[in-house]
Structures are given as structure tokens and as C-alpha cells.
Amino acid sequence: MTDTWVIVGASRGIGLEFVRQLLQNGHHVIAGVRNVSKADRLLELKSHCTTPERCIIEECDITNEESIQKFANRVGDAAKEGLKVKNIVLNAGILQYPNRATELSFPEFALHLHTNTIGPIICAQKLVNLDPESPPSKIVFISSDSGSTTLFRDDEDGFGAYGASKAALNQMLRHMAAELTRRGGKWSDTCVLAMHPGEVQTDMANIDLGWEVKGSIQPDESVTGMLKVIEEKDETGSFWCWDGRLQYD
């Protein structure tokens, strides 16, 4: 069977860069995007593959349970045809700025939680349970140091809902890691990781903030570092920075 990476949230930014580098390194990729017809850069990337079947593009709206289930079913079908899901990266997320606790509406808060917490966890749940005889090696959630409660950054004005959604994600993925370990058997070999990608210059980060963002990096530098960390780290339930530093929640 051919080892395959599943990247959810692959149409732009960090997710797109994951697909680019993985294809460049010879891997097979199943890329999940909210709207395939609007994933122009991903479709162009696939068009340059000498063997297009190495990049499968499927719809996955992380805020829609039915869409998540259909995506998981298609990943399962691909596995039956000879692709082995080795690693899963849950990258889909949203940042609607500002999202202050003293100002945001119920729907605005709910959108951050649905997109950044609930959707990624449910999607990972569906994918990890596809094949009890061959669960994935690693499940990686793209989190953020904005969700750190230990190192709370009170200068990040307007990141209330975003930070809360990432903090909730970190807690849930730790439960997922512990539950898989308790299942025993091959499940206990699945490693669940959280990753802080750094202050990456992407479309989502293209907002006018009221403070200086230090240490900004490009998506290629972030993903190169994260791929190295993903390969090296095997402490399930742990939280790492893109450059290999242990990140505290």
C-alpha cells in the first residue's frame, strides 16, 4: 500500500504549502477543501504533477458534519484501493478579526468554535476510526500559541474567540490522545500532536493589528519546520512549535 498524507484545509496558505512540499517529496496526498471549484491554486499545483493521481482533491467543509462524513467515506474508499493513510493534518481554521470577548456576537463566537475546534476534532474522529487494523501513524492539529493559557498574551487585543477556540482544541486533542492510548492495540501507536506554525504571513493573517507582530515567517519556512517536527516527535498529546520548541498550553 502507498503511504498517503491527508491535509484538511488545503486550498491556500499553510495547507497549500503542506501539499506542495509533500508532493515535491514524492508523497501521495488527499487534500480536503471547502469548495473544490474555488481551489484554483491547489488545482494548478495538481496539474503540474507528472502522475495526477498522487494528489486527490475532495470537498470537506469543516463546519458541516455531512460534508465531513462524506470526506471520510471517500478517504476510506481510497484506502480500499491501495492508499494507506499514514499522517493526517487538520489545518482548516478561521480568524475573523476582531473577536473581543466584550464585543463579539453569539454567531461570531460559534463560528470560531465550529471551525477551529469542533470541525477539526470531528473530522479527525471520523478519519482515525476508518480502519481499526491500520489507524494513522500521526494526527496533527494546527493550533496556535494564542490558545495558550499558561503563557497568556494579554497584548493580543481582539483575539478572544480565536484564542478560546484554539485552547479548546488543545484540550480536546489531548483527550483524543489519551483515549486512543487506552484503547490499546494498534490504536496506541497513533500519535496526536498540536503544532504552532509560527507567525505565518498568509491571507488569514493579512489584518491590521494594533500591535507589532514579531518574527513573521513565510509558509514554506513554517511547513518545512513542521514536517521535521512531525517526523521526529512521538509524544502523543504534546504541543510543539514549528521550530522544534516545546509549546506550553
C-alpha positions as a LaTeX table, in Angstrom:
\begin{tabular}{lrrr}
\hline
Residue & $x$ (\AA) & $y$ (\AA) & $z$ (\AA) \\
\hline
Met1 & 0.00 & 0.00 & 0.00 \\
Thr2 & 1.12 & 3.56 & $-0.73$ \\
Asp3 & 1.64 & 5.85 & 2.28 \\
Thr4 & $-0.59$ & 8.90 & 1.99 \\
Trp5 & $-0.99$ & 12.20 & 3.84 \\
Val6 & $-4.43$ & 13.72 & 4.37 \\
Ile7 & $-4.41$ & 17.53 & 4.53 \\
Val8 & $-7.68$ & 19.22 & 5.54 \\
Gly9 & $-7.82$ & 22.93 & 4.75 \\
Ala10 & $-5.53$ & 22.68 & 1.73 \\
Ser11 & $-6.69$ & 25.40 & $-0.64$ \\
Arg12 & $-4.34$ & 28.17 & 0.49 \\
Gly13 & $-1.70$ & 29.29 & 2.96 \\
Ile14 & $-0.18$ & 26.68 & 5.25 \\
Gly15 & $-2.36$ & 23.84 & 3.97 \\
Leu16 & $-1.47$ & 24.51 & 0.35 \\
Glu17 & 2.21 & 24.62 & 1.28 \\
Phe18 & 1.90 & 21.26 & 3.02 \\
Val19 & 0.53 & 19.78 & $-0.20$ \\
Arg20 & 3.25 & 21.41 & $-2.30$ \\
Gln21 & 6.12 & 20.15 & $-0.17$ \\
Leu22 & 4.68 & 16.66 & 0.29 \\
Leu23 & 4.17 & 16.23 & $-3.45$ \\
Gln24 & 7.65 & 17.58 & $-4.07$ \\
Asn25 & 8.99 & 14.97 & $-1.65$ \\
Gly26 & 7.25 & 12.16 & $-3.51$ \\
His27 & 4.28 & 11.53 & $-1.20$ \\
His28 & 0.66 & 10.91 & $-2.09$ \\
Val29 & $-1.83$ & 13.47 & $-0.78$ \\
Ile30 & $-5.58$ & 13.60 & $-0.24$ \\
Ala31 & $-6.42$ & 17.30 & 0.02 \\
Gly32 & $-9.67$ & 18.38 & 1.66 \\
Val33 & $-11.07$ & 21.81 & 0.76 \\
Arg34 & $-14.36$ & 23.58 & 1.47 \\
Asn35 & $-15.05$ & 24.30 & $-2.21$ \\
Val36 & $-13.14$ & 22.41 & $-4.89$ \\
Ser37 & $-14.25$ & 24.77 & $-7.69$ \\
Lys38 & $-12.61$ & 27.71 & $-5.88$ \\
Ala39 & $-9.35$ & 25.93 & $-5.02$ \\
Asp40 & $-7.55$ & 27.41 & $-8.02$ \\
Arg41 & $-4.03$ & 27.29 & $-6.60$ \\
Leu42 & $-4.44$ & 23.71 & $-5.44$ \\
Leu43 & $-5.84$ & 22.63 & $-8.80$ \\
Glu44 & $-2.92$ & 24.32 & $-10.53$ \\
Leu45 & $-0.49$ & 22.54 & $-8.22$ \\
Lys46 & $-2.06$ & 19.21 & $-9.09$ \\
Ser47 & $-1.85$ & 19.99 & $-12.81$ \\
His48 & 1.93 & 20.06 & $-12.54$ \\
Cys49 & 2.10 & 16.51 & $-11.13$ \\
Thr50 & 3.52 & 14.05 & $-13.63$ \\
Thr51 & 1.19 & 11.50 & $-12.03$ \\
Pro52 & $-2.01$ & 13.41 & $-11.09$ \\
Glu53 & $-3.33$ & 10.50 & $-9.00$ \\
Arg54 & $-0.72$ & 11.40 & $-6.39$ \\
Cys55 & $-2.95$ & 14.37 & $-5.46$ \\
Ile56 & $-6.61$ & 13.63 & $-4.80$ \\
Ile57 & $-8.76$ & 16.70 & $-4.12$ \\
Glu58 & $-12.04$ & 16.24 & $-2.25$ \\
Glu59 & $-14.63$ & 18.53 & $-0.70$ \\
Cys60 & $-14.56$ & 18.85 & 3.09 \\
Asp61 & $-16.47$ & 21.68 & 4.72 \\
Ile62 & $-15.22$ & 21.52 & 8.29 \\
Thr63 & $-18.36$ & 23.29 & 9.58 \\
Asn64 & $-20.73$ & 20.71 & 8.08 \\
Glu65 & $-21.00$ & 17.24 & 9.63 \\
Glu66 & $-22.45$ & 15.68 & 6.50 \\
Ser67 & $-19.57$ & 17.05 & 4.41 \\
Ile68 & $-17.04$ & 15.72 & 6.94 \\
Gln69 & $-18.64$ & 12.26 & 6.84 \\
Lys70 & $-18.66$ & 12.18 & 3.04 \\
Phe71 & $-15.00$ & 13.20 & 3.01 \\
Ala72 & $-14.13$ & 10.44 & 5.48 \\
Asn73 & $-16.02$ & 7.94 & 3.33 \\
Arg74 & $-14.01$ & 8.98 & 0.26 \\
Val75 & $-10.75$ & 8.67 & 2.19 \\
Gly76 & $-11.91$ & 5.20 & 3.25 \\
Asp77 & $-12.64$ & 4.28 & $-0.37$ \\
Ala78 & $-9.15$ & 5.44 & $-1.39$ \\
Ala79 & $-7.67$ & 3.24 & 1.34 \\
Lys80 & $-9.54$ & 0.23 & $-0.02$ \\
Glu81 & $-7.99$ & 0.97 & $-3.41$ \\
Gly82 & $-4.46$ & 0.76 & $-2.04$ \\
Leu83 & $-3.68$ & 4.08 & $-0.34$ \\
Lys84 & $-2.66$ & 3.85 & 3.32 \\
Val85 & $-3.46$ & 6.94 & 5.38 \\
Lys86 & $-0.23$ & 7.50 & 7.29 \\
Asn87 & $-0.49$ & 11.07 & 8.59 \\
Ile88 & $-3.42$ & 13.48 & 8.93 \\
Val89 & $-3.02$ & 17.26 & 9.21 \\
Leu90 & $-6.05$ & 19.27 & 10.34 \\
Asn91 & $-5.26$ & 22.77 & 9.13 \\
Ala92 & $-8.70$ & 24.26 & 8.42 \\
Gly93 & $-9.38$ & 27.32 & 10.55 \\
Ile94 & $-10.75$ & 30.84 & 10.67 \\
Leu95 & $-9.83$ & 34.19 & 12.17 \\
Gln96 & $-12.42$ & 36.94 & 11.89 \\
Tyr97 & $-10.77$ & 39.99 & 13.42 \\
Pro98 & $-11.58$ & 41.50 & 15.85 \\
Asn99 & $-13.30$ & 38.97 & 18.10 \\
Arg100 & $-13.20$ & 40.62 & 21.52 \\
Ala101 & $-14.94$ & 38.94 & 24.46 \\
Thr102 & $-16.60$ & 42.24 & 25.35 \\
Glu103 & $-17.99$ & 42.83 & 21.86 \\
Leu104 & $-18.48$ & 39.70 & 19.76 \\
Ser105 & $-21.87$ & 38.22 & 18.96 \\
Phe106 & $-23.13$ & 34.70 & 19.64 \\
Pro107 & $-22.81$ & 33.68 & 15.94 \\
Glu108 & $-19.28$ & 35.12 & 15.69 \\
Phe109 & $-18.12$ & 33.13 & 18.72 \\
Ala110 & $-19.89$ & 30.00 & 17.47 \\
Leu111 & $-18.24$ & 30.30 & 14.05 \\
His112 & $-14.75$ & 30.26 & 15.60 \\
Leu113 & $-15.61$ & 27.26 & 17.76 \\
His114 & $-17.24$ & 25.32 & 14.93 \\
Thr115 & $-14.38$ & 25.98 & 12.51 \\
Asn116 & $-11.34$ & 25.84 & 14.79 \\
Thr117 & $-12.40$ & 23.28 & 17.38 \\
Ile118 & $-15.48$ & 21.16 & 16.71 \\
Gly119 & $-14.96$ & 20.56 & 12.98 \\
Pro120 & $-11.29$ & 19.50 & 13.20 \\
Ile121 & $-11.97$ & 17.17 & 16.14 \\
Ile122 & $-14.96$ & 15.51 & 14.46 \\
Cys123 & $-13.05$ & 15.18 & 11.19 \\
Ala124 & $-10.10$ & 13.56 & 12.98 \\
Gln125 & $-12.51$ & 11.26 & 14.83 \\
Lys126 & $-14.06$ & 10.06 & 11.56 \\
Leu127 & $-10.68$ & 9.51 & 9.91 \\
Val128 & $-8.96$ & 7.76 & 12.81 \\
Asn129 & $-11.83$ & 5.29 & 13.14 \\
Leu130 & $-11.88$ & 4.28 & 9.46 \\
Asp131 & $-9.73$ & 1.17 & 9.81 \\
Pro132 & $-9.04$ & $-0.37$ & 13.25 \\
Glu133 & $-6.46$ & $-2.65$ & 11.67 \\
Ser134 & $-4.46$ & 0.23 & 10.22 \\
Pro135 & $-5.04$ & 3.53 & 12.05 \\
Pro136 & $-2.94$ & 6.56 & 11.03 \\
Ser137 & 0.54 & 7.00 & 12.47 \\
Lys138 & 0.04 & 10.65 & 13.37 \\
Ile139 & $-2.81$ & 13.12 & 13.67 \\
Val140 & $-1.60$ & 16.71 & 13.63 \\
Phe141 & $-3.75$ & 19.69 & 14.59 \\
Ile142 & $-2.58$ & 23.15 & 13.54 \\
Ser143 & $-3.15$ & 25.12 & 16.72 \\
Ser144 & $-1.73$ & 28.47 & 17.90 \\
Asp145 & 0.14 & 29.96 & 20.83 \\
Ser146 & $-2.84$ & 32.33 & 21.04 \\
Gly147 & $-4.61$ & 29.41 & 22.72 \\
Ser148 & $-2.02$ & 29.11 & 25.47 \\
Thr149 & $-3.42$ & 29.58 & 28.96 \\
Thr150 & $-0.03$ & 29.17 & 30.65 \\
Leu151 & 1.58 & 31.87 & 28.52 \\
Phe152 & $-1.44$ & 34.15 & 28.13 \\
Arg153 & $-0.62$ & 37.07 & 25.83 \\
Asp154 & $-2.75$ & 39.98 & 27.03 \\
Asp155 & $-1.38$ & 42.26 & 24.31 \\
Glu156 & $-3.31$ & 40.29 & 21.67 \\
Asp157 & $-6.32$ & 42.57 & 21.59 \\
Gly158 & $-9.21$ & 41.21 & 19.54 \\
Phe159 & $-8.22$ & 37.52 & 19.64 \\
Gly160 & $-10.70$ & 36.37 & 22.32 \\
Ala161 & $-12.80$ & 33.87 & 20.37 \\
Tyr162 & $-9.85$ & 32.72 & 18.27 \\
Gly163 & $-7.69$ & 32.07 & 21.35 \\
Ala164 & $-10.54$ & 30.33 & 23.16 \\
Ser165 & $-11.22$ & 28.06 & 20.18 \\
Lys166 & $-7.56$ & 27.03 & 20.00 \\
Ala167 & $-7.40$ & 26.44 & 23.77 \\
Ala168 & $-10.44$ & 24.17 & 23.46 \\
Leu169 & $-8.83$ & 22.38 & 20.52 \\
Asn170 & $-5.69$ & 21.73 & 22.56 \\
Gln171 & $-7.74$ & 20.23 & 25.39 \\
Met172 & $-9.80$ & 18.00 & 23.10 \\
Leu173 & $-6.82$ & 16.63 & 21.20 \\
Arg174 & $-5.21$ & 15.65 & 24.49 \\
His175 & $-8.34$ & 13.70 & 25.36 \\
Met176 & $-8.21$ & 12.09 & 21.93 \\
Ala177 & $-4.58$ & 11.10 & 22.51 \\
Ala178 & $-5.38$ & 9.59 & 25.93 \\
Glu179 & $-8.44$ & 7.74 & 24.63 \\
Leu180 & $-6.52$ & 6.13 & 21.76 \\
Thr181 & $-3.80$ & 5.06 & 24.17 \\
Arg182 & $-6.38$ & 3.48 & 26.49 \\
Arg183 & $-7.89$ & 1.55 & 23.57 \\
Gly184 & $-4.65$ & $-0.34$ & 23.28 \\
Gly185 & $-3.60$ & $-2.47$ & 20.34 \\
Lys186 & $-2.69$ & $-0.59$ & 17.18 \\
Trp187 & $-4.62$ & 2.47 & 18.37 \\
Ser188 & $-1.95$ & 3.12 & 20.98 \\
Asp189 & 0.60 & 3.61 & 18.20 \\
Thr190 & $-1.25$ & 6.65 & 16.85 \\
Cys191 & 0.45 & 9.86 & 17.94 \\
Val192 & $-1.65$ & 13.02 & 18.30 \\
Leu193 & 0.22 & 16.33 & 18.07 \\
Ala194 & $-0.62$ & 20.03 & 18.26 \\
Met195 & 1.51 & 22.45 & 16.25 \\
His196 & 2.01 & 26.19 & 16.50 \\
Pro197 & 3.01 & 27.15 & 12.93 \\
Gly198 & 4.59 & 30.47 & 13.90 \\
Glu199 & 3.53 & 33.96 & 12.85 \\
Val200 & 2.98 & 32.99 & 9.22 \\
Gln201 & 2.27 & 35.54 & 6.50 \\
Thr202 & $-0.89$ & 34.17 & 4.92 \\
Asp203 & $-4.20$ & 35.57 & 3.67 \\
Met204 & $-5.79$ & 34.84 & 7.05 \\
Ala205 & $-3.08$ & 36.82 & 8.82 \\
Asn206 & $-3.41$ & 39.80 & 6.47 \\
Ile207 & $-5.16$ & 42.04 & 9.00 \\
Asp208 & $-4.43$ & 45.43 & 10.54 \\
Leu209 & $-3.47$ & 44.78 & 14.17 \\
Gly210 & $-2.90$ & 47.28 & 16.93 \\
Trp211 & 0.47 & 45.84 & 17.89 \\
Glu212 & 3.71 & 44.77 & 16.23 \\
Val213 & 3.92 & 41.12 & 15.18 \\
Lys214 & 7.50 & 39.95 & 15.64 \\
Gly215 & 9.23 & 37.09 & 13.89 \\
Ser216 & 6.92 & 36.72 & 10.89 \\
Ile217 & 7.83 & 33.87 & 8.54 \\
Gln218 & 6.69 & 32.60 & 5.17 \\
Pro219 & 4.58 & 29.44 & 4.72 \\
Asp220 & 7.45 & 27.46 & 3.19 \\
Glu221 & 9.68 & 28.03 & 6.23 \\
Ser222 & 6.86 & 27.15 & 8.62 \\
Val223 & 5.89 & 23.94 & 6.83 \\
Thr224 & 9.49 & 22.80 & 6.35 \\
Gly225 & 9.98 & 23.11 & 10.09 \\
Met226 & 6.67 & 21.44 & 10.97 \\
Leu227 & 7.34 & 18.46 & 8.71 \\
Lys228 & 10.62 & 17.92 & 10.54 \\
Val229 & 8.89 & 18.14 & 13.93 \\
Ile230 & 6.10 & 15.80 & 12.82 \\
Glu231 & 8.68 & 13.24 & 11.72 \\
Glu232 & 10.71 & 13.46 & 14.93 \\
Lys233 & 8.17 & 13.81 & 17.76 \\
Asp234 & 6.25 & 10.82 & 19.09 \\
Glu235 & 4.95 & 12.00 & 22.49 \\
Thr236 & 1.21 & 11.79 & 21.96 \\
Gly237 & $-0.83$ & 14.73 & 23.21 \\
Ser238 & 2.13 & 17.12 & 23.09 \\
Phe239 & 2.22 & 20.68 & 21.70 \\
Trp240 & 5.16 & 21.87 & 19.58 \\
Cys241 & 6.31 & 25.00 & 17.81 \\
Trp242 & 7.24 & 24.87 & 14.13 \\
Asp243 & 10.94 & 25.25 & 15.02 \\
Gly244 & 11.03 & 22.28 & 17.39 \\
Arg245 & 10.50 & 24.08 & 20.68 \\
Leu246 & 8.04 & 22.50 & 23.12 \\
Gln247 & 4.99 & 24.75 & 23.30 \\
Tyr248 & 3.16 & 25.10 & 26.60 \\
Asp249 & $-0.61$ & 25.40 & 26.83 \\
\hline
\end{tabular}
